[in-house]
Tab-separated table of C-alpha atoms in Angstrom:
chain	number	residue	atom	x	y	z
A	7	UNK	CA	28.075	5.120	94.662
A	8	UNK	CA	27.801	3.274	97.900
A	9	UNK	CA	30.750	3.317	100.054
A	10	UNK	CA	30.385	-0.366	100.475
A	11	UNK	CA	31.164	-0.954	96.617
A	12	UNK	CA	34.444	1.369	96.912
A	13	UNK	CA	35.293	-1.270	99.470
A	14	UNK	CA	34.646	-4.235	98.182
A	15	UNK	CA	36.235	-3.242	94.988
A	16	UNK	CA	39.944	-2.442	97.039
A	17	UNK	CA	38.639	-5.712	99.222
A	18	UNK	CA	38.709	-8.260	95.979
A	19	UNK	CA	41.766	-6.569	94.606
A	20	UNK	CA	43.739	-6.067	97.878
A	21	UNK	CA	42.669	-9.843	99.139
A	22	UNK	CA	41.954	-12.272	95.834
A	23	UNK	CA	40.655	-15.316	97.972
A	24	UNK	CA	38.221	-12.722	100.217
A	25	UNK	CA	35.320	-15.519	101.996
A	26	UNK	CA	32.357	-15.883	100.373
A	27	UNK	CA	30.124	-15.256	102.974
A	28	UNK	CA	32.281	-11.852	103.481
A	29	UNK	CA	31.483	-11.122	99.953
A	30	UNK	CA	27.780	-12.118	100.101
A	31	UNK	CA	27.575	-9.656	103.209
A	32	UNK	CA	28.470	-6.691	100.580
A	33	UNK	CA	26.183	-7.733	97.655
A	34	UNK	CA	23.014	-8.335	99.929
A	35	UNK	CA	23.757	-4.696	101.166
A	36	UNK	CA	24.341	-2.986	97.381
A	37	UNK	CA	21.419	-4.794	95.252
A	38	UNK	CA	19.289	-3.272	99.154
A	39	UNK	CA	20.290	-0.014	99.443
A	40	UNK	CA	22.789	0.531	95.664
A	41	UNK	CA	21.928	2.227	92.215
A	42	UNK	CA	22.726	1.631	88.595
A	43	UNK	CA	26.307	3.565	89.363
A	44	UNK	CA	27.031	1.292	92.079
A	45	UNK	CA	26.353	-1.835	88.928
A	46	UNK	CA	27.956	-0.671	86.530
A	47	UNK	CA	31.471	-0.331	88.982
A	48	UNK	CA	30.881	-3.856	90.190
A	49	UNK	CA	30.092	-5.942	86.696
A	50	UNK	CA	33.121	-3.787	85.671
A	51	UNK	CA	35.229	-5.413	88.300
A	52	UNK	CA	33.535	-8.645	87.079
A	53	UNK	CA	34.532	-9.202	83.931
A	54	UNK	CA	38.077	-8.766	85.163
A	55	UNK	CA	37.923	-12.552	86.366
A	56	UNK	CA	34.687	-13.972	84.680
A	57	UNK	CA	35.299	-17.266	85.658
A	58	UNK	CA	35.858	-16.727	89.098
A	59	UNK	CA	32.882	-17.259	91.120
A	60	UNK	CA	33.967	-14.495	93.712
A	61	UNK	CA	33.456	-12.407	90.453
A	62	UNK	CA	30.093	-14.137	89.654
A	63	UNK	CA	28.495	-13.438	93.328
A	64	UNK	CA	29.192	-9.573	91.681
A	65	UNK	CA	26.329	-10.172	89.778
A	66	UNK	CA	23.654	-10.182	91.865
A	67	UNK	CA	24.258	-6.874	93.233
A	68	UNK	CA	23.994	-5.783	88.920
A	69	UNK	CA	21.074	-7.488	88.556
A	70	UNK	CA	19.080	-5.533	90.620
A	71	UNK	CA	20.683	-2.377	90.462
A	72	UNK	CA	21.377	-2.116	86.642
A	73	UNK	CA	19.131	-0.639	83.481
A	74	UNK	CA	18.681	-1.923	79.869
A	75	UNK	CA	21.867	0.663	79.060
A	76	UNK	CA	23.812	-1.976	81.528
A	77	UNK	CA	22.224	-4.408	79.882
A	78	UNK	CA	23.330	-3.756	76.372
A	79	UNK	CA	27.253	-3.239	78.274
A	80	UNK	CA	27.224	-6.651	78.877
A	81	UNK	CA	25.938	-7.580	76.056
A	82	UNK	CA	28.356	-6.181	73.978
A	83	UNK	CA	31.258	-7.381	76.511
A	84	UNK	CA	29.511	-11.334	77.146
A	85	UNK	CA	28.051	-12.360	73.840
A	86	UNK	CA	29.564	-13.327	70.896
A	87	UNK	CA	27.668	-14.985	67.495
A	88	UNK	CA	24.815	-14.110	69.961
A	89	UNK	CA	25.639	-17.152	72.704
A	90	UNK	CA	27.334	-16.407	75.521
A	91	UNK	CA	31.200	-16.329	74.828
A	92	UNK	CA	32.444	-19.624	76.346
A	93	UNK	CA	34.338	-17.693	80.022
A	94	UNK	CA	31.008	-16.166	80.752
A	95	UNK	CA	29.055	-18.005	83.085
A	96	UNK	CA	25.250	-18.894	82.821
A	97	UNK	CA	24.295	-16.431	85.567
A	98	UNK	CA	24.334	-13.213	82.801
A	99	UNK	CA	21.599	-14.390	81.423
A	100	UNK	CA	19.092	-14.569	84.338
A	101	UNK	CA	20.509	-11.476	84.563
A	102	UNK	CA	19.402	-10.271	81.025
A	103	UNK	CA	15.615	-11.026	82.048
A	104	UNK	CA	15.639	-9.652	85.248
A	105	UNK	CA	16.495	-6.088	83.338
A	106	UNK	CA	14.024	-7.306	81.133
A	107	UNK	CA	16.194	-7.412	78.008
A	108	UNK	CA	14.540	-9.748	75.124
A	109	UNK	CA	17.101	-9.773	72.909
A	110	UNK	CA	18.162	-13.414	73.278
A	111	UNK	CA	14.565	-14.941	74.169
A	112	UNK	CA	15.411	-17.687	71.161
A	113	UNK	CA	18.699	-18.461	72.645
A	114	UNK	CA	17.222	-19.101	76.079
A	115	UNK	CA	14.838	-21.185	74.624
A	116	UNK	CA	17.679	-23.072	73.462
A	117	UNK	CA	19.786	-23.188	76.404
A	118	UNK	CA	17.172	-25.300	78.118
A	119	UNK	CA	17.230	-28.054	76.320
A	120	UNK	CA	20.858	-28.192	76.628
A	121	UNK	CA	22.675	-30.741	78.995
A	122	UNK	CA	23.362	-27.789	81.245
A	123	UNK	CA	21.506	-28.132	84.651
A	124	UNK	CA	22.876	-23.999	84.980
A	125	UNK	CA	22.265	-22.693	81.420
A	126	UNK	CA	19.166	-24.033	81.575
A	127	UNK	CA	17.802	-22.981	85.096
A	128	UNK	CA	19.452	-19.288	83.980
A	129	UNK	CA	17.771	-19.544	81.172
A	130	UNK	CA	14.182	-20.228	82.583
A	131	UNK	CA	14.666	-17.679	85.220
A	132	UNK	CA	15.514	-15.204	82.806
A	133	UNK	CA	12.281	-16.164	81.003
A	134	UNK	CA	10.367	-15.870	83.774
A	135	UNK	CA	10.783	-11.851	82.893
A	136	UNK	CA	10.266	-11.637	79.648
A	137	UNK	CA	7.512	-11.721	76.833
A	138	UNK	CA	6.793	-14.874	74.375
A	139	UNK	CA	5.621	-14.979	71.155
A	140	UNK	CA	3.580	-17.600	70.094
A	141	UNK	CA	6.204	-19.347	68.304
A	142	UNK	CA	8.317	-19.422	71.960
A	143	UNK	CA	4.959	-20.982	73.813
A	144	UNK	CA	4.455	-24.098	71.483
A	145	UNK	CA	8.034	-24.308	72.113
A	146	UNK	CA	8.350	-24.679	75.459
A	147	UNK	CA	4.305	-26.056	75.435
A	148	UNK	CA	6.033	-28.712	73.348
A	149	UNK	CA	9.668	-29.206	75.590
A	150	UNK	CA	7.186	-30.008	78.709
A	151	UNK	CA	4.887	-32.672	77.402
A	152	UNK	CA	8.208	-34.731	75.621
A	153	UNK	CA	9.286	-34.547	79.375
A	154	UNK	CA	6.040	-34.603	81.741
A	155	UNK	CA	5.947	-37.365	84.156
A	156	UNK	CA	9.736	-38.157	84.399
A	157	UNK	CA	11.824	-38.222	87.363
A	158	UNK	CA	14.779	-36.383	86.373
A	159	UNK	CA	14.599	-33.154	83.892
A	160	UNK	CA	15.401	-29.495	83.156
A	161	UNK	CA	14.262	-28.799	86.733
A	162	UNK	CA	13.041	-25.502	86.167
A	163	UNK	CA	10.995	-25.954	82.946
A	164	UNK	CA	7.614	-26.281	84.829
A	165	UNK	CA	8.699	-23.145	85.970
A	166	UNK	CA	7.557	-21.386	83.265
A	167	UNK	CA	4.285	-24.154	82.906
A	168	UNK	CA	2.006	-19.970	83.100
A	169	UNK	CA	3.777	-18.784	80.259
A	170	UNK	CA	2.031	-21.360	77.769
A	171	UNK	CA	-0.930	-22.388	79.870
A	172	UNK	CA	-3.920	-21.290	82.740
A	173	UNK	CA	-3.729	-22.748	85.986
A	174	UNK	CA	-5.647	-25.885	85.195
A	175	UNK	CA	-1.993	-27.223	84.226
A	176	UNK	CA	-1.633	-27.370	88.245
A	177	UNK	CA	-2.935	-30.908	89.157
A	178	UNK	CA	-0.371	-32.260	86.723
A	179	UNK	CA	2.563	-30.156	88.081
A	180	UNK	CA	1.059	-31.646	91.168
A	181	UNK	CA	1.498	-35.540	89.917
A	182	UNK	CA	4.432	-34.780	88.146
A	183	UNK	CA	5.603	-33.847	91.586
A	184	UNK	CA	4.753	-37.150	93.563
A	185	UNK	CA	6.872	-39.150	91.070
A	186	UNK	CA	9.806	-36.344	90.786
A	187	UNK	CA	12.733	-36.754	92.412
A	188	UNK	CA	13.258	-34.915	95.214
A	189	UNK	CA	16.883	-33.244	93.530
A	190	UNK	CA	14.558	-31.827	90.738
A	191	UNK	CA	11.588	-30.869	92.020
A	192	UNK	CA	12.320	-27.247	92.555
A	193	UNK	CA	10.946	-25.906	88.906
A	194	UNK	CA	7.279	-27.403	89.437
A	195	UNK	CA	7.003	-25.638	93.142
A	196	UNK	CA	8.276	-22.120	90.988
A	197	UNK	CA	5.730	-23.399	88.683
A	198	UNK	CA	2.424	-23.628	90.794
A	199	UNK	CA	4.221	-20.773	92.763
A	200	UNK	CA	3.573	-18.662	89.735
A	201	UNK	CA	0.244	-19.190	89.368
A	202	UNK	CA	-0.642	-16.514	92.200
A	203	UNK	CA	-1.961	-16.525	95.692
A	204	UNK	CA	-5.108	-19.037	94.664
A	205	UNK	CA	-2.879	-21.199	95.169
A	206	UNK	CA	-1.316	-20.319	98.693
A	207	UNK	CA	-3.622	-23.565	100.483
A	208	UNK	CA	-1.694	-25.946	97.704
A	209	UNK	CA	1.624	-24.233	98.693
A	210	UNK	CA	1.071	-25.015	101.789
A	211	UNK	CA	0.933	-28.517	101.442
A	212	UNK	CA	3.104	-29.688	99.668
A	213	UNK	CA	5.667	-27.958	102.239
A	214	UNK	CA	3.753	-30.095	105.074
A	215	UNK	CA	4.129	-32.947	103.078
A	216	UNK	CA	7.872	-35.189	103.718
A	217	UNK	CA	7.917	-36.538	100.438
A	218	UNK	CA	9.009	-32.971	98.692
A	219	UNK	CA	11.138	-33.139	101.123
A	220	UNK	CA	10.936	-28.891	100.971
A	221	UNK	CA	14.003	-28.406	103.789
A	222	UNK	CA	17.199	-27.868	104.299
A	223	UNK	CA	18.751	-31.602	103.176
A	224	UNK	CA	20.776	-30.478	100.484
A	225	UNK	CA	18.217	-30.334	97.835
A	226	UNK	CA	18.413	-26.817	97.808
A	227	UNK	CA	14.496	-27.463	96.941
A	228	UNK	CA	13.374	-25.104	100.418
A	229	UNK	CA	14.978	-21.872	99.364
A	230	UNK	CA	12.841	-22.394	96.104
A	231	UNK	CA	9.617	-22.628	98.435
A	232	UNK	CA	10.523	-20.066	100.103
A	233	UNK	CA	10.539	-18.323	96.887
A	234	UNK	CA	7.436	-19.842	96.664
A	235	UNK	CA	5.773	-18.425	99.717
A	236	UNK	CA	6.242	-15.426	98.554
A	237	UNK	CA	4.346	-15.954	95.458
A	238	UNK	CA	0.906	-16.783	96.802
A	239	UNK	CA	1.572	-14.706	99.220
A	240	UNK	CA	1.943	-17.412	102.395
A	241	UNK	CA	2.503	-15.762	105.613
A	242	UNK	CA	4.455	-17.305	108.333
A	243	UNK	CA	1.844	-16.706	110.481
A	244	UNK	CA	-0.345	-19.063	108.819
A	245	UNK	CA	2.376	-21.810	109.236
A	246	UNK	CA	3.280	-21.120	112.866
A	247	UNK	CA	-0.800	-21.167	113.350
A	248	UNK	CA	-0.751	-25.044	112.121
A	249	UNK	CA	2.242	-26.720	114.041
A	250	UNK	CA	-0.102	-25.097	116.921
A	251	UNK	CA	-3.393	-26.755	115.747
A	252	UNK	CA	-1.249	-29.483	115.545
A	253	UNK	CA	0.107	-29.796	119.324
A	254	UNK	CA	-2.560	-28.939	121.467
A	255	UNK	CA	-2.301	-29.434	124.997
A	256	UNK	CA	-3.570	-30.402	127.576
A	257	UNK	CA	-6.122	-27.432	127.737
A	258	UNK	CA	-6.731	-27.140	124.115
A	259	UNK	CA	-10.207	-29.044	122.557
A	260	UNK	CA	-7.835	-31.843	120.110
A	261	UNK	CA	-9.806	-32.535	116.470
A	262	UNK	CA	-8.439	-35.982	116.951
A	263	UNK	CA	-7.388	-38.406	118.973
A	264	UNK	CA	-3.776	-39.269	118.040
A	265	UNK	CA	-1.164	-37.166	116.989
A	266	UNK	CA	0.820	-38.155	113.625
A	267	UNK	CA	3.904	-37.330	115.540
A	268	UNK	CA	6.122	-37.743	112.646
A	269	UNK	CA	4.362	-35.118	110.410
A	270	UNK	CA	4.375	-32.667	113.309
A	271	UNK	CA	8.134	-33.459	113.256
A	272	UNK	CA	8.702	-32.665	109.476
A	273	UNK	CA	6.707	-29.868	110.116
A	274	UNK	CA	8.613	-27.759	112.422
A	275	UNK	CA	11.676	-28.712	110.328
A	276	UNK	CA	10.547	-26.735	107.337
A	277	UNK	CA	8.785	-23.771	109.265
A	278	UNK	CA	12.868	-23.872	110.802
A	279	UNK	CA	14.854	-24.180	107.808
A	280	UNK	CA	11.869	-21.630	106.049
A	281	UNK	CA	12.305	-18.549	108.644
A	282	UNK	CA	16.048	-19.322	108.374
A	283	UNK	CA	16.236	-17.659	105.088
A	284	UNK	CA	13.893	-14.817	106.353
A	285	UNK	CA	16.646	-14.120	108.797
A	286	UNK	CA	18.994	-13.831	106.695
A	287	UNK	CA	17.550	-11.565	104.040
A	288	UNK	CA	16.472	-13.806	101.135
A	289	UNK	CA	16.282	-11.277	98.252
A	290	UNK	CA	14.069	-12.815	95.661
A	291	UNK	CA	15.078	-14.265	91.847
A	292	UNK	CA	12.358	-12.976	89.797
A	293	UNK	CA	11.899	-9.061	89.934
A	294	UNK	CA	8.171	-9.297	90.236
A	295	UNK	CA	7.637	-10.527	93.412
A	296	UNK	CA	6.727	-8.624	96.601
A	297	UNK	CA	7.045	-10.469	99.748
A	298	UNK	CA	5.183	-10.709	102.420
A	299	UNK	CA	6.031	-8.750	105.149
A	300	UNK	CA	5.492	-9.681	108.272
A	301	UNK	CA	6.664	-8.170	111.667
A	302	UNK	CA	9.790	-10.312	113.381
A	303	UNK	CA	8.474	-9.299	117.278
A	304	UNK	CA	4.285	-10.220	116.103
A	305	UNK	CA	6.078	-13.227	114.701
A	306	UNK	CA	8.464	-14.019	117.757
A	307	UNK	CA	5.207	-12.957	120.488
A	308	UNK	CA	3.249	-15.980	118.145
A	309	UNK	CA	6.371	-18.399	118.396
A	310	UNK	CA	7.928	-18.282	121.591
A	311	UNK	CA	5.454	-16.233	123.868
A	312	UNK	CA	3.300	-17.581	127.188
A	313	UNK	CA	0.055	-17.407	126.514
A	314	UNK	CA	-0.136	-16.341	131.040
A	315	UNK	CA	2.330	-17.353	133.174
A	316	UNK	CA	0.970	-20.139	134.021
A	317	UNK	CA	1.068	-22.106	130.335
A	318	UNK	CA	4.073	-22.352	128.396
A	319	UNK	CA	2.045	-23.026	125.390
A	320	UNK	CA	4.959	-21.983	123.071
A	321	UNK	CA	6.218	-23.727	120.274
A	322	UNK	CA	9.842	-24.308	122.422
A	323	UNK	CA	7.315	-25.666	124.935
A	324	UNK	CA	5.069	-28.094	122.896
A	325	UNK	CA	8.014	-29.261	121.370
A	326	UNK	CA	8.959	-30.369	125.139
A	327	UNK	CA	5.280	-31.892	125.595
A	328	UNK	CA	5.452	-33.731	122.540
A	329	UNK	CA	9.019	-34.815	122.010
A	330	UNK	CA	11.297	-34.069	125.339
A	331	UNK	CA	13.424	-30.813	125.862
A	332	UNK	CA	16.310	-33.572	124.824
A	333	UNK	CA	15.373	-33.126	121.440
A	334	UNK	CA	16.980	-31.789	118.149
A	335	UNK	CA	14.007	-29.700	117.411
A	336	UNK	CA	14.384	-28.226	120.896
A	337	UNK	CA	17.468	-27.019	120.748
A	338	UNK	CA	17.032	-25.962	117.330
A	339	UNK	CA	14.500	-23.527	117.837
A	340	UNK	CA	16.831	-22.260	121.266
A	341	UNK	CA	18.968	-21.367	118.451
A	342	UNK	CA	16.108	-19.800	116.238
A	343	UNK	CA	14.506	-17.984	119.537
A	344	UNK	CA	18.030	-16.064	119.475
A	345	UNK	CA	18.614	-15.444	115.761
A	346	UNK	CA	14.817	-13.920	115.712
A	347	UNK	CA	15.753	-11.767	118.786
A	348	UNK	CA	19.138	-10.255	116.855
A	349	UNK	CA	17.041	-9.940	113.816
A	350	UNK	CA	13.810	-7.918	115.723
A	351	UNK	CA	16.707	-5.647	116.825
A	352	UNK	CA	18.072	-5.261	113.306
A	353	UNK	CA	14.703	-4.520	111.855
A	354	UNK	CA	14.100	-1.423	114.910
A	355	UNK	CA	17.691	-0.434	114.359
A	356	UNK	CA	17.272	0.209	110.529
A	357	UNK	CA	13.659	2.115	111.038
A	358	UNK	CA	14.935	3.912	113.425
A	359	UNK	CA	18.268	4.483	110.672
A	360	UNK	CA	14.982	5.095	107.915
A	361	UNK	CA	13.713	7.779	110.503
A	362	UNK	CA	16.943	10.371	111.199
């Protein structure tokens, strides 16, 4: 068992009101480096107060470090008459799906249709990991058609589109997203991304479309857009180069006479907020997603270094040229610059420790 797991158990016993930020840091560390023993210990701790949100946070490392034997133990403690016990959080469904535990597929499909956002979301995320038979596919297809085109719907149902249809459904998902509430479009983004690398350009266009609001303004959809980037292998390098192309300097060739400044501002906001998630080392909720591995040093160079000592063609230079040095974007990217420098140090330190 990791020393950090032992420390976390002690902290939660001695400090019941432990800061969520500190708890999250421990959980992320254990999720990354722990094993089955850590998962079992944290599940036992979770059972002490399953209705407390701090204890629910422990389920993330349980999910990532556990195995099918532990999934059976979770089933024993958390279910009654083939349903979650009243005191158990819906996160348990996601945990079991991630682990590949197939016993409750029928119940998970039922949960999607219930008027409970968390239960529906976690059931959908679980089912993304599990094999479905024709009967389940038909039920999901029928539910999809029943709510298709509505502005509000079980938000993550469209994420399961790949389970019952091929990529020919993508145009319908795009059309739906144009009408859907931005409070309810995360599942559509995830659904498009689930069709894989061939839809990288499609996802990029969604990121750049202000109407989808895929940045941090309160909907949370930017988090799912970041996960979608990993699914379609869309790189940050590509996003950065797109913005540079949209903000030519005098020495660079312009493709058009006018630059849509509102669109450029939107793109810079999106890039900033997605990079913020990368720097936080956000972990994917999907076991089968292998993220794009991009060297932070190279991204930093592409964003912030000058090509010559006489020419500031960095993103900061372009922001100053187009928006002025007192624009909020200038400060946001200065802060991002510092965070990336810290992130580079952590990457180098991690590589050194792995070699030792």
